[in-house]
Coordinates of N, CA and C in Angstrom, one line a residue:
D206 N -3.2 19.2 27.8 CA -3.3 17.7 27.5 C -3.7 17.5 26.1
L207 N -3.8 16.1 25.7 CA -4.3 15.9 24.3 C -5.6 16.3 24.0
L208 N -6.5 16.1 25.0 CA -7.9 16.6 24.6 C -8.1 18.1 24.5
Q209 N -7.3 18.9 25.2 CA -7.3 20.2 25.1 C -6.7 20.6 23.7
Q210 N -5.6 20.0 23.3 CA -5.1 20.2 21.9 C -6.2 19.9 20.8
S211 N -6.8 18.8 21.0 CA -7.8 18.3 20.1 C -8.9 19.3 20.0
H212 N -9.3 19.8 21.2 CA -10.4 21.0 21.2 C -9.9 22.3 20.4
S213 N -8.6 22.5 20.6 CA -8.1 23.8 19.9 C -8.1 23.6 18.4
Q214 N -7.8 22.4 17.9 CA -7.8 22.1 16.5 C -9.2 22.1 16.0
K215 N -10.1 21.6 16.8 CA -11.6 21.7 16.4 C -12.1 23.1 16.2
L216 N -11.8 23.9 17.1 CA -12.1 25.3 17.1 C -11.7 26.0 15.9
F217 N -10.4 25.7 15.6 CA -9.7 26.3 14.4 C -10.5 25.7 13.1
A218 N -10.8 24.5 13.2 CA -11.5 23.8 12.0 C -12.9 24.4 11.9
N219 N -13.6 24.7 13.0 CA -14.9 25.4 12.9 C -14.8 26.7 12.1
T220 N -13.7 27.5 12.5 CA -13.5 28.7 11.9 C -13.3 28.6 10.3
L221 N -12.5 27.7 10.0 CA -12.3 27.4 8.6 C -13.5 27.0 7.8
F222 N -14.4 26.1 8.5 CA -15.7 25.9 8.0 C -16.7 27.0 7.6
S223 N -16.6 27.9 8.7 CA -17.5 29.1 8.6 C -17.0 30.0 7.5
S224 N -15.7 30.0 7.3 CA -15.1 30.8 6.1 C -15.1 30.0 4.8
A225 N -15.8 28.9 4.7 CA -15.9 28.2 3.5 C -14.7 27.5 3.0
H226 N -13.8 27.4 3.8 CA -12.5 26.7 3.5 C -12.8 25.1 3.9
Y227 N -13.5 24.4 3.2 CA -14.0 23.1 3.6 C -12.8 22.0 3.6
S228 N -12.0 22.0 2.6 CA -10.9 21.1 2.6 C -9.9 21.3 3.7
D229 N -9.6 22.5 4.0 CA -8.7 22.8 5.1 C -9.3 22.5 6.4
A230 N -10.6 22.6 6.5 CA -11.4 22.4 7.8 C -11.3 20.8 8.0
I231 N -11.4 20.0 6.9 CA -11.4 18.6 7.0 C -10.0 18.1 7.6
S232 N -9.0 18.8 7.2 CA -7.5 18.5 7.7 C -7.4 18.8 9.1
K233 N -8.1 20.0 9.6 CA -7.9 20.3 11.0 C -8.7 19.4 11.8
Y234 N -10.0 19.0 11.3 CA -10.8 18.1 12.1 C -10.1 16.7 12.2
E235 N -9.4 16.2 11.2 CA -8.6 15.1 11.2 C -7.4 15.2 12.3
Q236 N -6.8 16.4 12.2 CA -5.8 16.5 13.4 C -6.4 16.5 14.7
A237 N -7.6 17.0 14.8 CA -8.3 16.9 16.1 C -8.5 15.5 16.5
L238 N -8.9 14.7 15.5 CA -9.2 13.2 15.7 C -7.9 12.5 16.1
S239 N -6.9 12.8 15.6 CA -5.7 12.1 15.8 C -5.2 12.4 17.3
L240 N -5.6 13.5 17.8 CA -5.2 13.9 19.2 C -6.2 13.5 20.3
C241 N -7.5 13.1 19.8 CA -8.5 12.9 20.8 C -8.4 11.4 21.2
P242 N -8.5 11.1 22.5 CA -8.4 9.8 23.1 C -9.4 9.0 22.4
N243 N -9.2 7.8 22.1 CA -10.1 6.8 21.3 C -11.2 6.4 22.1
Y244 N -11.2 6.5 23.4 CA -12.3 6.0 24.2 C -13.4 7.1 24.4
L245 N -13.2 8.3 23.9 CA -14.2 9.3 24.0 C -15.1 9.4 22.8
D246 N -16.1 8.5 22.8 CA -16.9 8.3 21.6 C -17.7 9.5 21.2
F247 N -18.1 10.3 22.1 CA -19.0 11.3 21.8 C -18.1 12.5 21.2
E248 N -17.1 12.8 21.8 CA -16.2 13.8 21.1 C -15.8 13.4 19.7
I249 N -15.4 12.1 19.5 CA -15.0 11.7 18.2 C -16.2 11.8 17.2
A250 N -17.4 11.4 17.7 CA -18.6 11.4 16.8 C -18.8 12.9 16.4
I251 N -18.7 13.9 17.2 CA -18.8 15.2 16.9 C -17.9 15.7 15.7
L252 N -16.6 15.2 15.8 CA -15.6 15.5 14.8 C -16.0 14.8 13.4
K253 N -16.5 13.6 13.5 CA -16.8 12.8 12.3 C -18.0 13.5 11.7
S254 N -19.0 13.8 12.4 CA -20.2 14.6 12.0 C -19.8 15.9 11.2
N255 N -18.9 16.6 11.9 CA -18.5 17.9 11.2 C -17.7 17.6 9.9
I256 N -17.0 16.5 9.9 CA -16.2 16.2 8.6 C -17.4 15.9 7.6
A257 N -18.4 15.1 7.9 CA -19.4 14.9 7.0 C -20.0 16.1 6.5
A258 N -20.2 17.1 7.3 CA -20.8 18.4 6.8 C -19.9 19.1 5.8
C259 N -18.6 19.0 6.2 CA -17.6 19.5 5.1 C -17.8 18.8 3.7
F260 N -17.9 17.5 3.8 CA -17.9 16.7 2.6 C -19.2 17.0 1.7
I261 N -20.2 17.3 2.5 CA -21.5 17.7 1.9 C -21.3 19.1 1.1
K262 N -20.7 20.0 1.8 CA -20.4 21.2 1.1 C -19.6 21.1 -0.1
L263 N -18.6 20.1 -0.1 CA -17.8 19.8 -1.2 C -18.5 18.9 -2.2
E264 N -19.7 18.5 -1.9 CA -20.4 17.5 -2.7 C -19.8 16.2 -3.0
D265 N -19.0 15.8 -2.1 CA -18.5 14.5 -2.0 C -19.4 13.5 -1.2
W266 N -20.4 13.1 -1.9 CA -21.6 12.4 -1.1 C -21.1 11.1 -0.5
K267 N -20.3 10.3 -1.2 CA -19.9 9.0 -0.6 C -19.1 9.2 0.7
A268 N -18.1 10.2 0.6 CA -17.4 10.5 1.8 C -18.2 10.9 3.0
A269 N -19.2 11.7 2.5 CA -20.1 12.3 3.7 C -20.9 11.2 4.2
V270 N -21.4 10.1 3.5 CA -22.1 9.1 4.0 C -21.2 8.2 5.1
D271 N -20.0 8.1 4.6 CA -19.0 7.2 5.4 C -18.7 8.0 6.7
S272 N -18.5 9.3 6.7 CA -18.1 10.0 7.8 C -19.4 10.0 8.8
A273 N -20.5 10.3 8.3 CA -21.7 10.4 9.1 C -22.0 9.0 9.7
T274 N -21.7 8.0 9.0 CA -22.1 6.6 9.6 C -21.1 6.3 10.7
E275 N -19.9 6.8 10.5 CA -18.9 6.6 11.6 C -19.3 7.4 12.9
A276 N -19.8 8.6 12.6 CA -20.2 9.4 13.8 C -21.4 8.7 14.5
L277 N -22.3 8.2 13.7 CA -23.5 7.5 14.3 C -23.1 6.2 15.0
D278 N -22.1 5.4 14.5 CA -21.6 4.2 15.2 C -21.1 4.8 16.6
G279 N -20.3 5.8 16.6 CA -19.7 6.3 17.9 C -20.8 6.6 18.9
L280 N -21.8 7.2 18.4 CA -22.9 7.7 19.3 C -23.6 6.4 19.8
E281 N -23.8 5.4 19.1 CA -24.4 4.2 19.6 C -23.7 3.7 20.8
R282 N -22.2 3.8 20.7 CA -21.5 3.1 21.7 C -21.6 3.9 23.0
T283 N -22.1 5.2 23.1 CA -22.2 5.9 24.3 C -23.3 5.3 25.1
R284 N -24.3 4.6 24.5 CA -25.4 4.0 25.1 C -26.2 5.0 25.8
L285 N -26.3 6.1 25.2 CA -27.1 7.3 25.7 C -28.4 7.6 24.8
L286 N -28.6 6.8 23.8 CA -29.6 7.0 22.8 C -30.8 6.1 23.1
P287 N -32.0 6.7 23.0 CA -33.3 5.8 23.2 C -33.3 4.8 22.0
P288 N -33.8 3.7 22.3 CA -33.9 2.5 21.3 C -34.6 2.9 20.1
S289 N -35.6 3.8 20.2 CA -36.4 4.2 19.0 C -35.5 5.1 18.0
S290 N -34.4 5.7 18.6 CA -33.5 6.5 17.8 C -32.3 5.9 17.2
S291 N -32.1 4.6 17.6 CA -31.0 3.8 17.2 C -31.0 3.5 15.6
S292 N -29.8 3.8 15.0 CA -29.7 3.7 13.6 C -28.7 2.5 13.4
S293 N -28.7 1.6 14.4 CA -27.8 0.4 14.2 C -28.5 -0.8 14.6
S294 N -28.6 -1.9 13.8 CA -29.3 -3.1 14.2 C -28.4 -3.8 15.1
S295 N -27.1 -3.6 15.1 CA -26.2 -4.3 16.1 C -26.5 -3.8 17.6
F296 N -26.8 -2.3 17.6 CA -27.0 -1.8 19.0 C -28.3 -2.5 19.6
K297 N -29.4 -2.6 18.7 CA -30.6 -3.2 19.1 C -30.4 -4.7 19.5
G298 N -29.6 -5.4 18.7 CA -29.4 -6.8 19.1 C -28.6 -6.9 20.4
K299 N -27.6 -6.0 20.8 CA -27.0 -6.1 22.0 C -27.9 -5.8 23.2
E300 N -28.9 -4.8 22.9 CA -29.8 -4.5 24.0 C -30.8 -5.6 24.3
R301 N -31.2 -6.3 23.3 CA -32.1 -7.5 23.5 C -31.3 -8.6 24.3
E302 N -30.0 -8.8 24.0 CA -29.3 -9.7 24.6 C -29.1 -9.4 26.1
E303 N -28.8 -8.1 26.3 CA -28.5 -7.7 27.7 C -29.7 -7.9 28.5
K304 N -31.0 -7.6 28.0 CA -32.2 -7.8 28.6 C -32.4 -9.3 29.0
K305 N -32.1 -10.1 28.1 CA -32.1 -11.6 28.4 C -31.3 -12.0 29.7
K306 N -30.1 -11.2 29.7 CA -29.2 -11.6 30.8 C -29.6 -10.8 32.1
G307 N -30.5 -10.0 32.0 CA -30.8 -9.2 33.2 C -30.0 -8.0 33.5
R308 N -29.3 -7.5 32.5 CA -28.4 -6.4 32.6 C -28.9 -5.2 32.1
N309 N -30.3 -4.9 32.0 CA -30.7 -3.8 31.3 C -30.7 -2.6 32.3
D310 N -29.9 -1.6 32.0 CA -30.0 -0.3 32.8 C -30.7 0.7 32.1
D311 N -32.1 0.6 31.9 CA -32.8 1.5 31.0 C -32.9 2.9 31.7
D312 N -32.5 3.9 31.0 CA -32.6 5.1 31.5 C -33.8 5.9 31.6
G313 N -34.9 5.2 31.0 CA -36.2 5.7 31.0 C -36.9 5.5 32.3
K314 N -36.4 4.7 33.2 CA -37.2 4.3 34.3 C -37.0 5.5 35.4
I315 N -37.9 5.6 36.4 CA -38.0 6.7 37.3 C -37.1 6.2 38.4
V316 N -36.1 7.2 38.9 CA -35.1 6.9 39.9 C -35.6 7.8 41.1
E317 N -35.9 7.0 42.3 CA -36.3 7.7 43.5 C -35.2 7.7 44.4
I318 N -34.8 8.9 44.9 CA -33.7 9.1 45.7 C -34.4 9.3 47.2
T319 N -33.9 8.5 48.0 CA -34.3 8.5 49.5 C -33.1 8.7 50.4
A320 N -33.4 9.0 51.7 CA -32.4 9.1 52.6 C -31.6 8.0 52.8
E321 N -32.2 6.7 52.6 CA -31.5 5.5 52.8 C -30.4 5.3 51.7
D322 N -30.7 5.8 50.5 CA -29.8 5.6 49.4 C -28.5 6.4 49.7
G323 N -28.4 7.6 50.3 CA -27.3 8.4 50.5 C -26.9 8.6 51.9
G324 N -27.9 8.7 52.7 CA -27.7 8.9 54.2 C -27.6 10.4 54.5
G325 N -28.0 11.2 53.6 CA -27.9 12.6 54.1 C -28.3 13.5 52.8
E326 N -28.4 14.8 53.2 CA -28.8 15.8 52.2 C -27.8 16.0 51.2
Q327 N -26.5 16.0 51.7 CA -25.5 16.2 50.6 C -25.4 15.1 49.6
E328 N -25.5 13.9 50.0 CA -25.5 12.8 49.2 C -26.6 12.8 48.2
E329 N -27.8 13.4 48.6 CA -29.0 13.5 47.6 C -28.6 14.6 46.7
E330 N -28.1 15.7 47.1 CA -27.7 16.7 46.2 C -26.7 16.2 45.1
E331 N -25.8 15.4 45.6 CA -24.9 14.9 44.7 C -25.5 14.0 43.6
A332 N -26.4 13.1 44.1 CA -27.1 12.2 43.2 C -27.9 12.9 42.1
L333 N -28.6 13.9 42.6 CA -29.4 14.8 41.7 C -28.6 15.5 40.7
A334 N -27.4 16.0 41.1 CA -26.5 16.6 40.1 C -26.0 15.7 39.2
A335 N -25.7 14.5 39.5 CA -25.1 13.4 38.7 C -26.3 13.1 37.6
L336 N -27.5 13.0 38.0 CA -28.6 12.7 37.1 C -28.8 13.9 36.2
R337 N -28.8 15.1 36.7 CA -29.0 16.2 35.8 C -27.8 16.3 34.7
K338 N -26.6 16.0 35.1 CA -25.4 15.9 34.2 C -25.5 14.8 33.2
R339 N -26.1 13.7 33.6 CA -26.4 12.6 32.7 C -27.5 13.0 31.6
D340 N -28.5 13.6 32.1 CA -29.7 14.1 31.2 C -29.1 15.1 30.2
E341 N -28.3 16.0 30.6 CA -27.7 17.0 29.7 C -27.0 16.3 28.6
K342 N -26.0 15.3 29.2 CA -25.2 14.6 28.1 C -26.1 13.9 27.1
K343 N -27.2 13.2 27.6 CA -28.1 12.5 26.6 C -28.7 13.5 25.7
A344 N -29.0 14.6 26.2 CA -29.7 15.6 25.2 C -28.7 15.9 24.2
D345 N -27.4 16.1 24.6 CA -26.4 16.5 23.6 C -26.1 15.4 22.6
V346 N -26.1 14.1 23.2 CA -25.9 13.0 22.2 C -27.0 12.9 21.1
Q347 N -28.3 13.1 21.7 CA -29.4 13.0 20.8 C -29.3 14.1 19.7
R348 N -28.9 15.3 20.1 CA -28.8 16.3 19.2 C -27.8 16.1 18.1
I349 N -26.6 15.6 18.5 CA -25.6 15.3 17.5 C -26.0 14.2 16.6
H350 N -26.6 13.2 17.2 CA -27.2 12.0 16.5 C -28.1 12.5 15.4
A351 N -29.0 13.4 15.7 CA -29.9 13.9 14.7 C -29.2 14.6 13.5
K352 N -28.2 15.4 13.9 CA -27.4 16.2 13.0 C -26.7 15.2 12.0
A353 N -26.1 14.2 12.6 CA -25.2 13.1 11.7 C -26.3 12.4 10.8
L354 N -27.5 12.0 11.4 CA -28.4 11.3 10.7 C -29.1 12.1 9.4
L355 N -29.3 13.4 9.7 CA -29.7 14.3 8.7 C -28.7 14.4 7.5
R356 N -27.4 14.5 8.0 CA -26.3 14.6 7.0 C -26.1 13.4 6.1
R357 N -26.3 12.2 6.8 CA -26.2 11.0 6.0 C -27.4 10.8 5.1
A358 N -28.6 11.2 5.6 CA -29.7 11.1 4.7 C -29.7 12.0 3.5
R359 N -29.1 13.2 3.7 CA -28.9 14.1 2.6 C -27.9 13.6 1.6
A360 N -26.8 13.1 2.1 CA -25.8 12.6 1.2 C -26.3 11.3 0.4
K361 N -27.0 10.4 1.0 CA -27.5 9.4 0.5 C -28.5 9.7 -0.8
S362 N -29.4 10.7 -0.4 CA -30.4 11.1 -1.3 C -29.7 11.8 -2.6
E363 N -28.6 12.5 -2.3 CA -27.8 13.1 -3.4 C -27.1 12.1 -4.3
L364 N -26.5 11.0 -3.6 CA -25.8 10.0 -4.3 C -26.8 9.5 -5.4
G365 N -28.0 9.3 -5.1 CA -29.0 8.8 -6.0 C -28.8 7.3 -6.2
G366 N -29.5 6.6 -7.1 CA -29.5 5.2 -7.1 C -30.6 4.6 -6.3
W367 N -31.0 3.5 -6.8 CA -32.1 2.7 -6.1 C -31.8 2.4 -4.7
A368 N -30.6 1.7 -4.4 CA -30.3 1.4 -3.1 C -30.1 2.5 -2.1
N369 N -29.4 3.6 -2.6 CA -29.2 4.7 -1.7 C -30.5 5.4 -1.3
L370 N -31.3 5.6 -2.4 CA -32.7 6.3 -2.1 C -33.5 5.4 -1.0
Q371 N -33.5 4.1 -1.3 CA -34.3 3.3 -0.4 C -33.8 3.4 1.0
A372 N -32.3 3.4 1.1 CA -31.8 3.6 2.5 C -32.1 4.9 3.1
A373 N -32.3 6.0 2.4 CA -32.7 7.2 2.9 C -34.1 7.3 3.3
H374 N -34.9 6.6 2.6 CA -36.4 6.6 2.8 C -37.1 5.4 3.3
E375 N -36.7 4.2 2.8 CA -37.5 3.0 3.2 C -36.7 2.1 4.2
G376 N -35.5 1.7 3.7 CA -34.6 0.9 4.6 C -35.1 -0.6 4.6
N377 N -34.3 -1.5 5.1 CA -34.6 -2.8 5.2 C -34.6 -3.2 6.7
F378 N -33.4 -3.9 7.0 CA -33.3 -4.4 8.4 C -33.1 -3.1 9.5
V379 N -32.6 -2.0 8.9 CA -32.4 -0.9 9.8 C -33.3 0.2 9.2
Q380 N -34.1 0.9 10.2 CA -35.0 2.0 9.7 C -34.3 3.1 9.0
A381 N -34.9 3.5 7.9 CA -34.3 4.6 7.1 C -34.1 5.9 7.8
D382 N -33.1 6.5 7.3 CA -32.6 7.7 8.1 C -33.7 8.8 8.2
Y383 N -34.3 9.1 7.2 CA -35.4 10.2 7.3 C -36.6 9.8 8.2
I384 N -37.0 8.5 8.1 CA -38.0 7.9 9.1 C -37.6 8.1 10.5
L385 N -36.3 7.7 10.7 CA -35.8 7.8 12.1 C -35.7 9.2 12.7
L386 N -35.5 10.2 11.8 CA -35.5 11.6 12.2 C -37.0 12.1 12.5
T387 N -38.0 11.5 11.9 CA -39.4 12.0 12.3 C -39.7 11.5 13.7
K388 N -39.0 10.6 14.3 CA -39.3 10.1 15.7 C -38.8 11.1 16.7
S389 N -37.9 11.9 16.5 CA -37.3 12.9 17.4 C -37.3 14.2 16.9
P390 N -38.4 14.8 16.5 CA -38.5 16.2 15.9 C -38.1 17.3 16.9
S391 N -38.2 17.1 18.1 CA -38.0 18.1 19.0 C -36.5 18.6 19.2
V392 N -35.6 17.7 18.7 CA -34.1 18.0 18.8 C -33.7 18.7 17.5
L393 N -34.6 18.9 16.6 CA -34.3 19.5 15.2 C -34.9 20.9 15.2
P394 N -34.2 21.9 14.5 CA -34.9 23.2 14.4 C -35.9 23.1 13.3
I395 N -36.8 24.0 13.2 CA -37.9 24.0 12.3 C -37.5 23.8 10.8
P396 N -36.4 24.5 10.3 CA -36.1 24.3 8.9 C -35.8 23.0 8.6
D397 N -35.1 22.3 9.5 CA -34.6 20.9 9.4 C -35.8 19.9 9.3
Q398 N -36.8 20.2 10.0 CA -37.9 19.4 10.1 C -38.7 19.6 8.8
K399 N -38.8 20.7 8.2 CA -39.4 20.9 7.0 C -38.6 20.3 5.8
T400 N -37.3 20.3 6.0 CA -36.4 19.5 4.9 C -36.8 18.1 4.9
I401 N -37.0 17.5 6.1 CA -37.3 16.1 6.3 C -38.6 15.8 5.6
Q402 N -39.7 16.6 5.8 CA -40.9 16.3 5.3 C -41.0 16.5 3.8
R403 N -40.2 17.4 3.2 CA -40.0 17.5 1.7 C -39.4 16.3 1.2
A404 N -38.4 15.9 1.9 CA -37.7 14.6 1.4 C -38.6 13.4 1.3
L405 N -39.4 13.2 2.5 CA -40.2 12.1 2.5 C -41.3 12.2 1.5
S406 N -41.7 13.4 1.1 CA -42.7 13.6 0.0 C -42.1 13.3 -1.4
S407 N -40.9 13.6 -1.6 CA -40.3 13.5 -2.9 C -39.6 12.2 -3.3
L408 N -39.1 11.6 -2.3 CA -38.4 10.4 -2.4 C -39.1 9.1 -3.1
P409 N -40.3 8.9 -2.7 CA -41.0 7.7 -3.4 C -41.0 7.8 -4.8
A410 N -41.2 8.9 -5.5 CA -41.2 9.0 -7.0 C -39.8 8.8 -7.4
R411 N -38.8 9.4 -6.8 CA -37.4 9.2 -7.1 C -37.0 7.8 -7.1
I412 N -37.4 7.1 -6.0 CA -37.1 5.6 -5.8 C -37.6 4.8 -7.0
S413 N -38.9 5.1 -7.4 CA -39.6 4.4 -8.4 C -38.8 4.7 -9.7
E414 N -38.4 5.9 -10.0 CA -37.7 6.3 -11.2 C -36.3 5.5 -11.3
A415 N -35.6 5.5 -10.2 CA -34.3 5.0 -10.1 C -34.4 3.4 -10.4
K416 N -35.4 2.9 -9.7 CA -35.6 1.4 -9.9 C -35.8 1.0 -11.4
E417 N -36.8 1.7 -12.0 CA -37.1 1.5 -13.5 C -35.8 1.6 -14.2
K418 N -35.0 2.7 -14.0 CA -33.7 3.0 -14.8 C -32.8 1.8 -14.6
E419 N -32.6 1.3 -13.4 CA -31.6 0.4 -13.1 C -32.0 -1.0 -13.6
M420 N -33.3 -1.3 -13.5 CA -33.9 -2.5 -14.1 C -33.7 -2.5 -15.6
G421 N -33.9 -1.3 -16.2 CA -33.7 -1.2 -17.6 C -32.3 -1.4 -18.1
E422 N -31.4 -0.8 -17.3 CA -29.9 -1.0 -17.7 C -29.6 -2.5 -17.4
M423 N -30.0 -3.1 -16.3 CA -29.8 -4.5 -16.1 C -30.3 -5.4 -17.2
L424 N -31.5 -5.2 -17.7 CA -32.0 -6.0 -18.6 C -31.3 -5.8 -20.0
G425 N -30.8 -4.6 -20.3 CA -30.0 -4.3 -21.4 C -28.7 -5.0 -21.5
K426 N -28.0 -5.1 -20.4 CA -26.8 -5.9 -20.2 C -27.0 -7.3 -20.4
L427 N -28.1 -7.8 -19.9 CA -28.4 -9.2 -19.9 C -28.7 -9.6 -21.5
K428 N -29.3 -8.6 -22.1 CA -29.6 -8.8 -23.5 C -28.3 -8.9 -24.3
D429 N -27.4 -8.0 -24.1 CA -26.1 -8.1 -24.9 C -25.4 -9.4 -24.5
L430 N -25.3 -9.8 -23.3 CA -24.7 -11.1 -22.9 C -25.4 -12.2 -23.7
G431 N -26.7 -12.2 -23.6 CA -27.5 -13.2 -24.4 C -27.3 -13.2 -25.8
N432 N -27.1 -12.2 -26.4 CA -26.8 -12.1 -27.9 C -25.4 -12.7 -28.1
G433 N -24.5 -12.4 -27.3 CA -23.2 -13.0 -27.4 C -23.2 -14.5 -27.4
L434 N -24.1 -15.1 -26.5 CA -24.0 -16.5 -26.3 C -24.8 -17.2 -27.4
L435 N -25.9 -16.4 -27.9 CA -26.8 -17.2 -28.9 C -26.3 -17.1 -30.3
K436 N -25.5 -16.0 -30.5 CA -25.0 -15.8 -32.0 C -24.5 -17.0 -32.6
P437 N -23.6 -17.8 -32.0 CA -23.1 -18.9 -32.8 C -24.1 -19.9 -33.2
F438 N -25.4 -19.9 -32.6 CA -26.5 -20.8 -33.0 C -27.5 -20.2 -34.0
G439 N -27.1 -19.0 -34.4 CA -27.9 -18.2 -35.3 C -29.3 -17.7 -34.7
L440 N -29.2 -17.4 -33.3 CA -30.3 -17.0 -32.6 C -29.9 -15.6 -31.9
S441 N -31.0 -14.9 -31.5 CA -30.7 -13.7 -30.8 C -31.9 -13.4 -29.8
T442 N -31.7 -12.6 -28.9 CA -32.6 -12.3 -27.8 C -33.8 -11.7 -28.4
D443 N -33.9 -11.2 -29.6 CA -35.0 -10.6 -30.3 C -36.2 -11.8 -30.5
M444 N -35.7 -13.1 -30.4 CA -36.6 -14.1 -30.6 C -37.4 -14.4 -29.3
F445 N -36.9 -13.6 -28.2 CA -37.6 -13.9 -26.9 C -38.1 -12.6 -26.4
K446 N -39.2 -12.7 -25.5 CA -39.9 -11.5 -25.1 C -40.0 -11.5 -23.6
M447 N -39.6 -10.6 -22.8 CA -39.9 -10.5 -21.5 C -41.2 -9.8 -21.2
Q448 N -42.1 -10.5 -20.6 CA -43.5 -10.0 -20.4 C -43.6 -9.8 -18.9
Q449 N -44.0 -8.7 -18.5 CA -44.1 -8.4 -17.0 C -45.5 -8.7 -16.5
D450 N -45.6 -9.4 -15.4 CA -46.8 -9.8 -14.7 C -47.3 -8.6 -14.0
P451 N -48.6 -7.9 -14.4 CA -49.0 -6.7 -13.7 C -49.3 -7.1 -12.3
E452 N -49.6 -8.2 -11.8 CA -49.9 -8.4 -10.5 C -48.7 -8.6 -9.6
T453 N -47.7 -9.3 -10.0 CA -46.5 -9.5 -9.2 C -45.5 -8.6 -9.5
G454 N -45.4 -8.1 -10.7 CA -44.3 -7.0 -11.0 C -43.1 -7.9 -11.5
G455 N -43.2 -9.3 -11.6 CA -42.0 -10.2 -12.1 C -42.2 -10.3 -13.5
Y456 N -41.2 -10.8 -14.1 CA -41.1 -11.0 -15.6 C -41.1 -12.5 -16.0
N457 N -41.8 -12.8 -17.1 CA -41.8 -14.2 -17.7 C -41.1 -14.0 -19.1
L458 N -40.4 -15.1 -19.4 CA -39.8 -15.2 -20.7 C -40.7 -15.9 -21.8
Q459 N -41.0 -15.2 -22.8 CA -41.9 -15.8 -23.8 C -41.1 -15.9 -25.2
V460 N -41.3 -17.0 -25.9 CA -40.7 -17.2 -27.2 C -41.5 -16.6 -28.3
N461 N -40.9 -15.7 -29.2 CA -41.5 -15.1 -30.3 C -41.7 -16.1 -31.3
Q462 N -42.9 -16.5 -31.7 CA -43.1 -17.5 -32.7 C -43.3 -16.9 -34.1
G463 N -43.3 -15.6 -34.1 CA -43.5 -15.0 -35.4 C -42.4 -15.0 -36.4
G464 N -42.6 -14.7 -37.6 CA -41.5 -14.7 -38.6 C -41.4 -16.0 -39.4

């Protein structure tokens, strides 16, 4: 069937990845995606995460961010992630809405199986098997989620720039990727945990440097624009001075009275 064909293409792509044929691996992963039924969010997320890994090897950071984000979005749709691991504000919003409607099926609650529930030993065994299977699936989802999140964080940090570095470390409405990863260390191998800690240590200085650089570039462009507007009046931006307020970090415009 289509799923089996998709799985075969994925295995072929994995072999290509292991042989460092990353572009060819992407093509095979995309073939696997085209064959995979679109309702299988978990299987699609694995393929998207693997494509992100290929793009990282090719140092195509923007494409890696996009693929990893698509993988994370798919994993959110499985509804098997704990709220603290969610990388999507929309998921959290839906969860709050469902709680208001009384439709919260929280997997964290304790499920007690009694004779009344199933009416016999066989039913109890089947219920326990179903719970074990769901727990295994949840563990797999969390493991792939951590991989995709780490890949997106790595790609964002390599892209550089104030906004990308903040998204990898600080975040705004959605918690930053590296911060989220520290909340589920048990699903990551020790080397990855060390990578995360190194990133959290180095990113603040990089964010500050990128902010200063981009602010300088922005002010330079504003100065060029201002000179163009003031020139017909015999004025220039050199007659004005931007003074930074040390307390707020904001800037005030002062007129240079000298000369």
